[in-house]
Coordinates of N, CA and C in Angstrom, one line a residue:
M34 N 150.1 -30.3 -61.4 CA 149.1 -30.6 -62.2 C 147.8 -31.0 -61.5
S35 N 146.7 -30.4 -61.7 CA 145.4 -30.8 -61.1 C 144.4 -31.8 -62.0
S36 N 143.8 -32.6 -61.3 CA 143.0 -33.5 -62.0 C 141.5 -33.0 -61.7
V37 N 140.7 -33.1 -62.5 CA 139.2 -32.7 -62.4 C 138.4 -34.1 -62.2
V38 N 137.7 -34.1 -61.1 CA 137.0 -35.2 -61.0 C 135.6 -34.8 -61.4
P39 N 134.9 -35.5 -62.2 CA 133.4 -35.3 -62.7 C 132.5 -35.4 -61.3
E40 N 131.4 -34.5 -61.5 CA 130.5 -34.5 -60.4 C 129.7 -35.9 -60.5
R41 N 129.3 -36.1 -59.5 CA 128.4 -37.6 -59.5 C 127.1 -37.2 -59.5
N42 N 126.3 -38.0 -60.2 CA 125.0 -37.8 -60.3 C 124.4 -38.9 -59.1
E43 N 123.5 -38.6 -58.3 CA 123.0 -39.5 -57.4 C 122.4 -40.8 -58.1
S44 N 121.8 -40.5 -59.1 CA 121.3 -42.0 -59.8 C 122.5 -42.7 -60.3
E45 N 123.6 -42.4 -60.2 CA 124.6 -43.2 -60.9 C 125.4 -44.0 -59.9
L46 N 125.0 -43.8 -58.5 CA 125.7 -44.4 -57.4 C 125.0 -45.8 -57.2
T47 N 126.0 -46.7 -57.0 CA 125.6 -48.1 -56.8 C 125.7 -48.4 -55.3
G48 N 126.2 -47.9 -54.6 CA 126.6 -48.1 -53.1 C 127.0 -47.1 -52.4
D49 N 126.9 -47.1 -51.0 CA 127.5 -46.2 -50.1 C 128.9 -46.3 -49.9
V50 N 129.4 -47.5 -49.6 CA 130.8 -47.6 -49.2 C 131.4 -48.8 -50.1
L51 N 132.6 -48.4 -50.6 CA 133.2 -49.5 -51.5 C 134.5 -49.8 -50.5
V52 N 134.6 -51.1 -50.2 CA 135.8 -51.5 -49.4 C 136.7 -52.4 -50.4
V53 N 137.9 -51.8 -50.6 CA 138.9 -52.1 -51.6 C 139.9 -53.0 -50.8
L54 N 140.1 -54.4 -51.0 CA 141.1 -55.2 -50.4 C 142.2 -55.7 -51.3
R55 N 143.4 -55.2 -50.9 CA 144.5 -55.3 -51.8 C 145.6 -56.5 -51.1
H56 N 145.4 -56.7 -49.9 CA 146.4 -57.7 -49.3 C 146.0 -59.0 -49.1
A57 N 147.1 -59.9 -49.2 CA 146.7 -61.3 -49.0 C 146.3 -61.7 -47.7
P58 N 145.6 -62.9 -47.4 CA 145.1 -63.1 -46.2 C 146.0 -63.2 -44.9
Q59 N 147.2 -63.7 -45.3 CA 148.1 -63.8 -44.0 C 149.4 -62.6 -44.3
G60 N 149.9 -62.5 -43.1 CA 151.2 -61.6 -43.1 C 150.9 -60.2 -42.6
T61 N 149.6 -59.8 -42.6 CA 149.3 -58.4 -42.1 C 147.7 -58.5 -41.7
S62 N 147.3 -57.4 -41.1 CA 146.0 -57.5 -40.7 C 145.1 -56.6 -41.3
W63 N 145.6 -56.1 -42.6 CA 144.9 -55.2 -43.7 C 143.6 -55.8 -44.2
L64 N 143.5 -57.2 -44.4 CA 142.4 -57.8 -45.1 C 141.3 -57.8 -44.1
R65 N 141.9 -58.3 -42.9 CA 140.8 -58.7 -41.8 C 140.2 -57.4 -41.3
E66 N 141.2 -56.3 -41.2 CA 140.4 -55.0 -40.8 C 139.6 -54.3 -41.8
G67 N 139.8 -54.7 -43.1 CA 138.9 -54.3 -44.2 C 137.5 -55.1 -44.1
L68 N 137.7 -56.3 -43.9 CA 136.6 -56.9 -43.9 C 135.7 -56.5 -42.8
D69 N 136.3 -56.4 -41.4 CA 135.7 -56.0 -40.4 C 135.0 -54.6 -40.5
S70 N 135.6 -53.5 -41.2 CA 135.0 -52.3 -41.6 C 133.8 -52.5 -42.6
A71 N 133.6 -53.4 -43.4 CA 132.5 -53.6 -44.3 C 131.5 -54.2 -43.5
L72 N 131.6 -55.1 -42.5 CA 130.8 -55.7 -41.5 C 130.0 -54.5 -40.8
V73 N 130.8 -53.8 -40.4 CA 130.4 -52.6 -39.4 C 129.5 -51.7 -40.4
A74 N 130.0 -51.2 -41.4 CA 129.2 -50.3 -42.1 C 127.7 -51.0 -42.6
A75 N 127.9 -52.4 -43.0 CA 126.6 -52.9 -43.4 C 125.8 -53.0 -42.1
A76 N 126.2 -53.3 -40.9 CA 125.5 -53.3 -39.8 C 124.9 -52.2 -39.3
F77 N 125.2 -50.8 -39.8 CA 124.7 -49.5 -39.7 C 124.0 -49.1 -41.1
G78 N 123.6 -50.2 -41.7 CA 122.6 -49.9 -42.7 C 123.2 -49.3 -44.1
Q79 N 124.6 -49.4 -44.1 CA 125.1 -48.9 -45.4 C 125.3 -50.1 -46.5
R80 N 124.9 -49.6 -47.8 CA 125.0 -50.5 -48.9 C 126.4 -50.7 -49.2
V81 N 127.1 -51.9 -49.0 CA 128.5 -51.9 -49.0 C 128.9 -52.8 -50.1
S82 N 130.0 -52.5 -50.9 CA 130.7 -53.4 -52.1 C 132.0 -53.7 -51.6
L83 N 132.3 -54.8 -52.1 CA 133.9 -55.4 -51.8 C 134.5 -55.4 -53.2
L84 N 135.9 -54.9 -53.2 CA 136.6 -55.0 -54.5 C 137.7 -55.7 -54.1
F85 N 138.1 -56.9 -54.6 CA 139.3 -57.4 -54.4 C 140.3 -57.2 -55.7
L86 N 141.5 -56.7 -55.2 CA 142.4 -56.3 -56.2 C 143.7 -57.0 -55.9
G87 N 144.8 -57.3 -56.6 CA 146.1 -57.7 -56.5 C 146.0 -59.0 -55.5
D88 N 146.8 -58.9 -54.5 CA 146.9 -60.3 -53.6 C 145.7 -60.4 -52.8
G89 N 144.9 -59.3 -52.9 CA 143.4 -59.6 -52.1 C 142.6 -60.6 -52.8
V90 N 142.9 -61.0 -53.9 CA 142.0 -62.1 -54.6 C 142.4 -63.3 -53.8
L91 N 143.5 -63.5 -53.2 CA 143.8 -64.9 -52.6 C 143.0 -65.0 -51.3
A92 N 142.4 -64.0 -50.8 CA 141.5 -64.2 -49.7 C 140.4 -64.9 -50.1
L93 N 140.0 -65.0 -51.3 CA 138.7 -65.7 -51.7 C 139.0 -67.2 -52.0
L94 N 140.2 -67.7 -51.7 CA 140.4 -69.0 -51.8 C 139.7 -69.9 -50.9
P95 N 139.0 -71.1 -51.0 CA 138.5 -71.7 -49.7 C 139.7 -72.6 -49.3
N96 N 139.3 -73.1 -48.0 CA 140.0 -73.8 -47.1 C 141.3 -73.5 -46.7
Q97 N 141.0 -72.1 -46.3 CA 142.5 -71.3 -45.9 C 142.6 -71.7 -44.3
T98 N 143.9 -71.9 -43.9 CA 144.0 -72.2 -42.5 C 144.6 -70.7 -41.8
N99 N 144.9 -71.1 -40.5 CA 145.6 -69.9 -39.8 C 146.7 -69.8 -40.4
G100 N 147.4 -68.3 -40.5 CA 148.6 -67.9 -40.8 C 149.7 -67.9 -39.7
P101 N 151.0 -67.5 -40.2 CA 151.9 -67.5 -39.1 C 151.5 -66.7 -38.1
L102 N 152.3 -67.2 -36.9 CA 151.9 -66.4 -35.6 C 150.4 -66.8 -35.2
N103 N 149.8 -67.8 -35.8 CA 148.6 -68.2 -35.4 C 147.4 -67.1 -35.8
Q104 N 147.7 -66.3 -36.8 CA 146.8 -65.3 -37.2 C 145.4 -66.0 -37.9
K105 N 144.3 -65.7 -37.2 CA 143.2 -66.3 -37.9 C 143.1 -66.0 -39.4
G106 N 142.3 -67.1 -39.8 CA 142.1 -67.0 -41.2 C 140.8 -66.2 -41.5
T107 N 140.4 -65.7 -42.8 CA 139.4 -64.6 -43.0 C 138.2 -65.5 -43.6
Q108 N 138.0 -66.7 -43.5 CA 137.1 -67.4 -44.3 C 135.8 -67.3 -43.7
G109 N 135.9 -67.4 -42.2 CA 134.7 -67.3 -41.4 C 134.0 -65.9 -41.7
L110 N 134.7 -64.7 -41.8 CA 134.4 -63.5 -42.0 C 133.7 -63.4 -43.4
L111 N 134.2 -63.9 -44.4 CA 133.8 -63.9 -45.8 C 132.4 -64.9 -45.8
E112 N 132.3 -65.8 -45.0 CA 131.2 -66.4 -45.1 C 129.9 -65.8 -44.5
M113 N 130.3 -64.8 -43.7 CA 129.2 -63.8 -42.9 C 128.7 -62.8 -43.8
L114 N 129.3 -62.7 -45.0 CA 128.9 -61.5 -45.8 C 127.4 -61.3 -46.1
P115 N 126.8 -62.7 -46.7 CA 125.3 -62.5 -46.9 C 124.4 -62.3 -45.8
L116 N 124.9 -62.6 -44.4 CA 124.1 -62.3 -43.3 C 124.1 -60.8 -43.3
Y117 N 125.0 -60.1 -43.7 CA 125.0 -58.6 -43.7 C 124.5 -57.8 -44.9
D118 N 123.9 -58.7 -45.7 CA 123.5 -58.3 -47.0 C 124.5 -57.7 -47.8
I119 N 125.8 -58.1 -47.7 CA 126.6 -57.9 -48.7 C 126.9 -58.9 -49.9
D120 N 126.3 -58.5 -50.8 CA 126.4 -59.6 -52.0 C 127.0 -59.0 -53.3
N121 N 127.4 -57.8 -53.3 CA 128.1 -57.0 -54.5 C 129.7 -57.2 -54.1
V122 N 130.2 -58.4 -54.4 CA 131.5 -58.7 -54.4 C 132.1 -58.8 -55.7
L123 N 133.2 -57.9 -56.1 CA 133.8 -57.7 -57.2 C 135.1 -58.1 -57.0
V124 N 135.6 -58.6 -58.3 CA 137.1 -59.1 -58.2 C 137.8 -58.7 -59.5
D125 N 139.0 -58.4 -59.6 CA 139.7 -57.9 -60.6 C 140.1 -59.1 -61.4
K126 N 139.5 -59.2 -62.8 CA 139.8 -60.5 -63.4 C 141.3 -60.9 -63.9
E127 N 142.0 -59.7 -64.0 CA 143.4 -59.6 -64.4 C 144.2 -60.3 -63.1
A128 N 143.9 -59.8 -62.1 CA 144.4 -60.2 -60.7 C 144.4 -61.9 -60.7
L129 N 143.1 -62.3 -60.9 CA 142.7 -63.8 -60.9 C 143.7 -64.5 -62.1
A130 N 143.7 -63.8 -63.1 CA 144.6 -64.5 -64.2 C 146.0 -64.8 -63.9
R131 N 146.5 -63.7 -63.3 CA 147.8 -63.5 -63.0 C 148.2 -64.7 -62.0
R132 N 147.3 -65.0 -61.1 CA 147.6 -66.0 -59.9 C 147.1 -67.3 -60.5
G133 N 146.6 -67.6 -61.7 CA 146.0 -68.9 -62.1 C 144.8 -69.3 -61.4
L134 N 143.9 -68.3 -61.2 CA 142.7 -68.4 -60.6 C 141.5 -68.2 -61.6
D135 N 140.5 -68.8 -61.1 CA 139.2 -68.4 -62.1 C 138.1 -68.1 -61.0
E136 N 136.9 -67.5 -61.5 CA 135.7 -67.1 -60.5 C 135.1 -68.5 -60.1
Q137 N 135.1 -69.4 -60.8 CA 134.5 -70.8 -60.2 C 135.2 -71.3 -59.2
T138 N 136.5 -71.3 -58.9 CA 137.0 -71.8 -57.7 C 137.3 -71.2 -56.5
L139 N 136.4 -69.9 -56.3 CA 136.5 -69.0 -55.2 C 135.5 -69.4 -54.2
L140 N 135.6 -69.0 -52.9 CA 134.8 -69.2 -51.9 C 133.5 -68.6 -52.0
L141 N 133.3 -67.5 -52.6 CA 132.1 -66.9 -52.9 C 131.7 -66.6 -54.2
P142 N 130.3 -66.4 -54.6 CA 130.0 -66.0 -56.0 C 130.6 -64.6 -56.0
V143 N 131.4 -64.1 -57.1 CA 131.8 -62.9 -57.5 C 131.4 -62.4 -58.8
R144 N 131.6 -61.2 -59.0 CA 131.3 -60.5 -60.3 C 132.9 -60.2 -60.7
G145 N 133.4 -60.8 -61.8 CA 134.6 -60.4 -62.2 C 134.5 -59.0 -63.1
I146 N 135.4 -58.1 -62.9 CA 135.6 -56.9 -63.8 C 136.9 -56.8 -64.3
D147 N 136.7 -56.1 -65.6 CA 138.1 -55.7 -66.1 C 138.6 -54.5 -65.6
S148 N 140.0 -54.4 -65.6 CA 140.8 -53.4 -65.1 C 140.2 -52.0 -65.5
P149 N 139.9 -51.7 -66.9 CA 139.2 -50.3 -67.1 C 137.9 -49.9 -66.6
A150 N 137.3 -50.9 -66.0 CA 136.0 -50.6 -65.2 C 136.2 -50.3 -63.8
I151 N 137.4 -50.5 -63.3 CA 137.6 -50.2 -61.7 C 137.2 -48.8 -61.3
A152 N 138.0 -47.9 -62.4 CA 137.6 -46.4 -62.1 C 136.1 -46.0 -62.0
T153 N 135.4 -46.7 -62.8 CA 133.9 -46.5 -62.8 C 133.3 -47.0 -61.6
I154 N 133.7 -48.1 -61.0 CA 133.5 -48.8 -59.5 C 133.8 -47.7 -58.4
F155 N 134.8 -47.3 -58.4 CA 135.2 -46.3 -57.7 C 134.3 -45.0 -57.4
H156 N 133.9 -44.5 -58.7 CA 133.1 -43.5 -58.9 C 131.8 -43.5 -58.4
R157 N 131.3 -44.7 -58.4 CA 129.9 -45.2 -58.1 C 129.6 -45.3 -56.5
H158 N 130.5 -45.1 -55.7 CA 130.3 -45.1 -54.4 C 130.6 -43.8 -53.5
R159 N 129.9 -43.7 -52.6 CA 130.0 -42.3 -51.8 C 131.4 -42.3 -51.1
L160 N 131.8 -43.5 -50.5 CA 132.9 -43.7 -49.8 C 133.8 -44.7 -50.3
V161 N 135.2 -44.5 -50.2 CA 136.1 -45.6 -50.7 C 137.0 -45.8 -49.6
L162 N 137.2 -47.2 -49.0 CA 138.1 -47.4 -48.0 C 139.1 -48.4 -48.6
N163 N 140.2 -48.1 -48.7 CA 141.5 -48.9 -49.0 C 142.0 -49.6 -48.0
F164 N 142.2 -51.1 -48.1 CA 142.8 -51.8 -47.1 C 143.9 -52.8 -47.9

């Protein structure tokens, strides 16, 4: 079975790169690698959006410490986002609710989105990177 992806109209695009962050801050390097990719893309003039899904929303909690094996926390990288003009930070409202969190308790200002809107967010970017 094949799926048909509708053609994108350039006027519908909201950004060049969407970086999707799905992993918790500790345990793997996925989150750090995703944030590093976002910063590099922004440094090269790309309009970057971040989308935190699933356990990725845990990265937005303040006051995180180093993880197991002395793995560095990601709070410093998150605090650098405004310096790179990355201000489109999106978070799945359902993922927050499942973890007992809300937008006001997070480290950064975010825009909460409902799950049905996620497909639209993906479609509005030229490139989607999943971490």
